[in-house]
PDB file of C-alpha atoms and ligand atoms in Angstrom:
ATOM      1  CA  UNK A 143     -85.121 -16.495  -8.960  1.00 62.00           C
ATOM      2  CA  UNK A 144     -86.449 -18.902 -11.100  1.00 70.00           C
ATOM      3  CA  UNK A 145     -85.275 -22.454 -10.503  1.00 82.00           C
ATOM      4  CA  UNK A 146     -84.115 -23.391 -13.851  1.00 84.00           C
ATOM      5  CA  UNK A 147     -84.549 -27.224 -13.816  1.00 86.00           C
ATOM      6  CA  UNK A 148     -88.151 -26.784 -12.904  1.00 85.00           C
ATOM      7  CA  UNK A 149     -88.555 -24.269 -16.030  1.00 89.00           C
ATOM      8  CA  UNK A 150     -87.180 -27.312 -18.118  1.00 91.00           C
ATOM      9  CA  UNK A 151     -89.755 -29.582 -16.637  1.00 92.00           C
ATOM     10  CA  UNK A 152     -92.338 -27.222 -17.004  1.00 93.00           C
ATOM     11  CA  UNK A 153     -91.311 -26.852 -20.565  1.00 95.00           C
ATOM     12  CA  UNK A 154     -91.494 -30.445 -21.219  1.00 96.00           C
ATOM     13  CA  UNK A 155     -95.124 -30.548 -19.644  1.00 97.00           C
ATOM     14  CA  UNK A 156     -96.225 -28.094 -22.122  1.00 97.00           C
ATOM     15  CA  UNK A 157     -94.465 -30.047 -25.088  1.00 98.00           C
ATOM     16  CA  UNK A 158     -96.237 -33.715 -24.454  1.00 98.00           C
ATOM     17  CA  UNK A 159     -99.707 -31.625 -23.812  1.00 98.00           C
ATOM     18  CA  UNK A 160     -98.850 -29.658 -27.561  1.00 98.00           C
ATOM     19  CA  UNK A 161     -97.611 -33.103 -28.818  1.00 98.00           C
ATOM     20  CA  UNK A 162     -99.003 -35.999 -26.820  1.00 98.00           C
ATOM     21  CA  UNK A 163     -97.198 -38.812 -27.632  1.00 98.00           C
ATOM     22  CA  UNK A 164     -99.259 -42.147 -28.007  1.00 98.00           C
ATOM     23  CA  UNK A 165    -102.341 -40.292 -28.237  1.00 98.00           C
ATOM     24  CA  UNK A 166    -105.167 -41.977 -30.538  1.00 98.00           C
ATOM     25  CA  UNK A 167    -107.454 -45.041 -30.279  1.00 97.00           C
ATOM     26  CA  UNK A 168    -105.532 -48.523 -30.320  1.00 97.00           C
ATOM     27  CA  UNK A 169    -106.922 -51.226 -32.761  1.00 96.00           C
ATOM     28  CA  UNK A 170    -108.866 -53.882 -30.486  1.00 97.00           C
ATOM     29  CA  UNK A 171    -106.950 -53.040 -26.834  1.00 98.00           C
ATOM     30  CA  UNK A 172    -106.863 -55.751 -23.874  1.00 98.00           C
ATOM     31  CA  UNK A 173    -107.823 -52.360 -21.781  1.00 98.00           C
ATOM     32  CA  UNK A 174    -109.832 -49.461 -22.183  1.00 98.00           C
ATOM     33  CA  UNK A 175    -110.606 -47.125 -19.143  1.00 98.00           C
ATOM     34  CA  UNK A 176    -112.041 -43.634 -19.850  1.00 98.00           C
ATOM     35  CA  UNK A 177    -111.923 -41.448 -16.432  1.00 98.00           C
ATOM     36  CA  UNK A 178    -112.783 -38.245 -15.544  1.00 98.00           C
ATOM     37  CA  UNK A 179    -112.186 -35.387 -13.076  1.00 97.00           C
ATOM     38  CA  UNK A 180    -115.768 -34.689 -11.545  1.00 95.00           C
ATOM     39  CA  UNK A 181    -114.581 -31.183 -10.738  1.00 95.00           C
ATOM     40  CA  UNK A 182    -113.669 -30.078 -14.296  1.00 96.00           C
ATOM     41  CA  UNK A 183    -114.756 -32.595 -16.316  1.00 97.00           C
ATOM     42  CA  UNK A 184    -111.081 -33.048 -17.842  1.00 98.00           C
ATOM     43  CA  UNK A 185    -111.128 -36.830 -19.201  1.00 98.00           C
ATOM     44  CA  UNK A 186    -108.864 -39.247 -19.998  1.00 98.00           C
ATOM     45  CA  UNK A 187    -109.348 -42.787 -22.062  1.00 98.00           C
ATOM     46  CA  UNK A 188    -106.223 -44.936 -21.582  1.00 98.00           C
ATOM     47  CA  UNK A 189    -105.889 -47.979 -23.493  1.00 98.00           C
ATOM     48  CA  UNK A 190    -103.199 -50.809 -22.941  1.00 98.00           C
ATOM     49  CA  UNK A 191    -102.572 -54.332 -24.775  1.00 98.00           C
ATOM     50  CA  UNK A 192    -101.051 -56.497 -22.479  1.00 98.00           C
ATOM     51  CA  UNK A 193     -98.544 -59.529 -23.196  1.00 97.00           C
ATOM     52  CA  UNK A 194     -98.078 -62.425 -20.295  1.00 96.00           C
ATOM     53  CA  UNK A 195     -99.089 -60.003 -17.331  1.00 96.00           C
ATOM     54  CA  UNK A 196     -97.346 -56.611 -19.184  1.00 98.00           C
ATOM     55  CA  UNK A 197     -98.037 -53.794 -20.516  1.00 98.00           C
ATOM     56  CA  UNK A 198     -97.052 -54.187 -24.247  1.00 98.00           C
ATOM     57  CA  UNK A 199     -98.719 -50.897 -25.310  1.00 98.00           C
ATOM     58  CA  UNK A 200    -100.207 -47.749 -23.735  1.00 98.00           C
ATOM     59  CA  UNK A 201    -101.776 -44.657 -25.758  1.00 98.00           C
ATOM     60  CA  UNK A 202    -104.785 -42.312 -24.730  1.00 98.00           C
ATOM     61  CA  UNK A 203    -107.316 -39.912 -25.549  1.00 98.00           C
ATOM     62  CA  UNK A 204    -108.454 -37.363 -23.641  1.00 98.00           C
ATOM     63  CA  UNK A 205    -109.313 -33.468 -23.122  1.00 98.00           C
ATOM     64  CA  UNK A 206    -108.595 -31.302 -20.935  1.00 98.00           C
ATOM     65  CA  UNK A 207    -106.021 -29.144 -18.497  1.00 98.00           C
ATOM     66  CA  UNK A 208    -102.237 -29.439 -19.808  1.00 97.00           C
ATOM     67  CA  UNK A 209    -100.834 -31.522 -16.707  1.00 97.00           C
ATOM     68  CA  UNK A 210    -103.717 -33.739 -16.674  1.00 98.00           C
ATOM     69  CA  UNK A 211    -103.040 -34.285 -20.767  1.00 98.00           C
ATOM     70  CA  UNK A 212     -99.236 -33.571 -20.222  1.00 98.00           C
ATOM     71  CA  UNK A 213     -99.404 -36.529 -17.786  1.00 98.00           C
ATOM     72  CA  UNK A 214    -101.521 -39.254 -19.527  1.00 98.00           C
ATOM     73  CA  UNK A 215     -98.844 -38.385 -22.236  1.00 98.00           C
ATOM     74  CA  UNK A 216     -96.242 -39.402 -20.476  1.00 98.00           C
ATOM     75  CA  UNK A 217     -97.297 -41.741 -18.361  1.00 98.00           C
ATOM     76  CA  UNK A 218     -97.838 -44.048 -21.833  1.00 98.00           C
ATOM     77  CA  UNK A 219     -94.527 -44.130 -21.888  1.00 98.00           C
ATOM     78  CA  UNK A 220     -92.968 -44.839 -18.538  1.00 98.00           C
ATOM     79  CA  UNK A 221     -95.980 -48.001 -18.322  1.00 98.00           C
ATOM     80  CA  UNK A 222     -95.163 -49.713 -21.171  1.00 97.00           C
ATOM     81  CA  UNK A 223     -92.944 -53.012 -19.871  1.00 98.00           C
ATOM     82  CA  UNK A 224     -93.959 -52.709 -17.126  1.00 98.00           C
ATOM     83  CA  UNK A 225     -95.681 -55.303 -14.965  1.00 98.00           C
ATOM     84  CA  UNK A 226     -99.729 -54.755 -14.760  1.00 98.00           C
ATOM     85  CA  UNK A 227     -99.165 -55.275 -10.813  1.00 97.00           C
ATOM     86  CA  UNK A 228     -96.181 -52.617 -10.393  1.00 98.00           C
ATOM     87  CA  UNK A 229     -98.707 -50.379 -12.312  1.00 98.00           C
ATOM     88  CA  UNK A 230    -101.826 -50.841 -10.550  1.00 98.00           C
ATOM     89  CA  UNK A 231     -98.804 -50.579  -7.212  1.00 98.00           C
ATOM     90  CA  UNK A 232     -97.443 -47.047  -8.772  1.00 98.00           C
ATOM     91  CA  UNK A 233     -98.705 -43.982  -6.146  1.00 98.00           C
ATOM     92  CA  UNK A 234     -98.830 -40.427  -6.577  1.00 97.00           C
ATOM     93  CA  UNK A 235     -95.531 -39.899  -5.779  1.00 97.00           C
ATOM     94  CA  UNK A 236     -93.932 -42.282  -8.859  1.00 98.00           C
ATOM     95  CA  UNK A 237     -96.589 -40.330 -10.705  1.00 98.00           C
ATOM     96  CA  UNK A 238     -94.985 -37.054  -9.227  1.00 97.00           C
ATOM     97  CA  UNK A 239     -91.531 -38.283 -10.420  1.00 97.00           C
ATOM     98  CA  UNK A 240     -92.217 -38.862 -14.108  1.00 97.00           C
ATOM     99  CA  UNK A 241     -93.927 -35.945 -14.481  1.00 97.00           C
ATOM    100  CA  UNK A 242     -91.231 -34.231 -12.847  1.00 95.00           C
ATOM    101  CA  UNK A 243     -92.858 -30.752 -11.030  1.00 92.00           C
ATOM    102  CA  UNK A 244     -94.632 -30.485  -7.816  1.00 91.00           C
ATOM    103  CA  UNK A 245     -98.509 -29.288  -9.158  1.00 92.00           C
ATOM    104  CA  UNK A 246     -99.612 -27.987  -5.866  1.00 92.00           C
ATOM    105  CA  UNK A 247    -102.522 -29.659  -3.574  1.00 93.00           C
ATOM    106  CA  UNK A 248    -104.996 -28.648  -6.072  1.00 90.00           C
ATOM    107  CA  UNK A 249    -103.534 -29.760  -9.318  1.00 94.00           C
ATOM    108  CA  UNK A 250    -102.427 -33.122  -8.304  1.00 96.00           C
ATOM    109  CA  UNK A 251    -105.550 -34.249  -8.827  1.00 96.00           C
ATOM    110  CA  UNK A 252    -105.011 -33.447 -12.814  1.00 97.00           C
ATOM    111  CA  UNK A 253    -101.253 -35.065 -12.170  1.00 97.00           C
ATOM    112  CA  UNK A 254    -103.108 -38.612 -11.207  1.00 98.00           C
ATOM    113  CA  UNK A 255    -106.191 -38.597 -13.678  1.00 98.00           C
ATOM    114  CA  UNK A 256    -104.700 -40.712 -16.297  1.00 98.00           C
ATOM    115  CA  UNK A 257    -102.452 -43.138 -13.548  1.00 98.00           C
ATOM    116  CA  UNK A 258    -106.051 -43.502 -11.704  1.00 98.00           C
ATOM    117  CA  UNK A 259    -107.817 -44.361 -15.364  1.00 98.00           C
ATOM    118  CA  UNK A 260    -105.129 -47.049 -15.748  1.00 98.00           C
ATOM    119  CA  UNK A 261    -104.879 -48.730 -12.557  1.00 98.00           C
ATOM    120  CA  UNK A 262    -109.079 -48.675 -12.993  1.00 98.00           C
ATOM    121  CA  UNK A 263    -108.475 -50.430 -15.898  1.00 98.00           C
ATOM    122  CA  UNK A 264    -106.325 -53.207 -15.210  1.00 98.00           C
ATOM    123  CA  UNK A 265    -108.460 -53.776 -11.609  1.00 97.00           C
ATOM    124  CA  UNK A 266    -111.589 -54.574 -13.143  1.00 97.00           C
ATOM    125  CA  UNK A 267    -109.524 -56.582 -16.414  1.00 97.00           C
ATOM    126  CA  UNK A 268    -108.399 -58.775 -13.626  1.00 95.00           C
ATOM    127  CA  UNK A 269    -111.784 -58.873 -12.032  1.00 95.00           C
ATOM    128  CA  UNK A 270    -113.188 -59.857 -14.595  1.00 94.00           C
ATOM    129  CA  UNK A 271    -110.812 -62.622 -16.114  1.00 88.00           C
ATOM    130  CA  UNK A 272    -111.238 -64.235 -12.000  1.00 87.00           C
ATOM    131  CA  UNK A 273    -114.652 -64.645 -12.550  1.00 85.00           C
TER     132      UNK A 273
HETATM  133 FE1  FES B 594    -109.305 -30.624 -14.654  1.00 66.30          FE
HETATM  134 FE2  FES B 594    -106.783 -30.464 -14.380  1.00 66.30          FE
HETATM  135  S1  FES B 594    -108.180 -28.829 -14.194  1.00 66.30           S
HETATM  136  S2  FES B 594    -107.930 -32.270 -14.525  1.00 66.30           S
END
């Protein structure tokens, strides 16, 4: 039998890849990372404005398999307030958690594109700001 809260999370997966919420390209962001999967060239572009070490906005672009979109999707929402180091410190498992199903060994990979793309971006913003 089919587990019934994992049909609900699976429903909401397909809803933000349908109707990605914060999808589009920000006005002037702090952060812009595009990333891609090198298997299936699924790609993400995740953009952020920060505000005194913050994330004050998240949205993306991108194309490609539903959790990888499903995920960017969602993940603009759980990042924003948070701190830019408790992102670039979130691991596959927090990412796990907000997208709320277990993808299998093989689709995890699309589960972490957009995190991946993020924490990218904020690494080499900082980098770059230290030199
Ligand atoms: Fe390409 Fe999912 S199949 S990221």
């Amino acid at each position: 039998m089919k587990d019934p809260a994992e049909e609900l999370y699976r429903e909401e997966i397909m809803d933000h890849y349908q109707n990605p919420r914060n999808y589009g390209k920000m006005e002037s962001p702090d952060i812009a990372y595009h990333d891609y999967n090198p298997v299936c060239g699924d790609e993400v572009e995740m953009q952020l404005k920060l505000e005194d070490g913050m994330v004050k906005e998240a949205m993306f672009t991108g194309k490609g398999c539903t959790i990888s979109q499903a995920a960017a999707s969602m993940l603009t929402g759980e990042v924003r307030g948070k701190g830019i180091k408790d992102a670039v410190a979130m691991t596959q498992s927090d990412m796990l958690k907000i997208i709320r199903i277990n993808p299998g060994p093989v689709r995890v990979k699309c589960a972490m594109l957009a995190l991946r793309a993020l924490q990218k971006g904020i690494i080499q913003h900082e980098a770059a700001k230290a030199r």
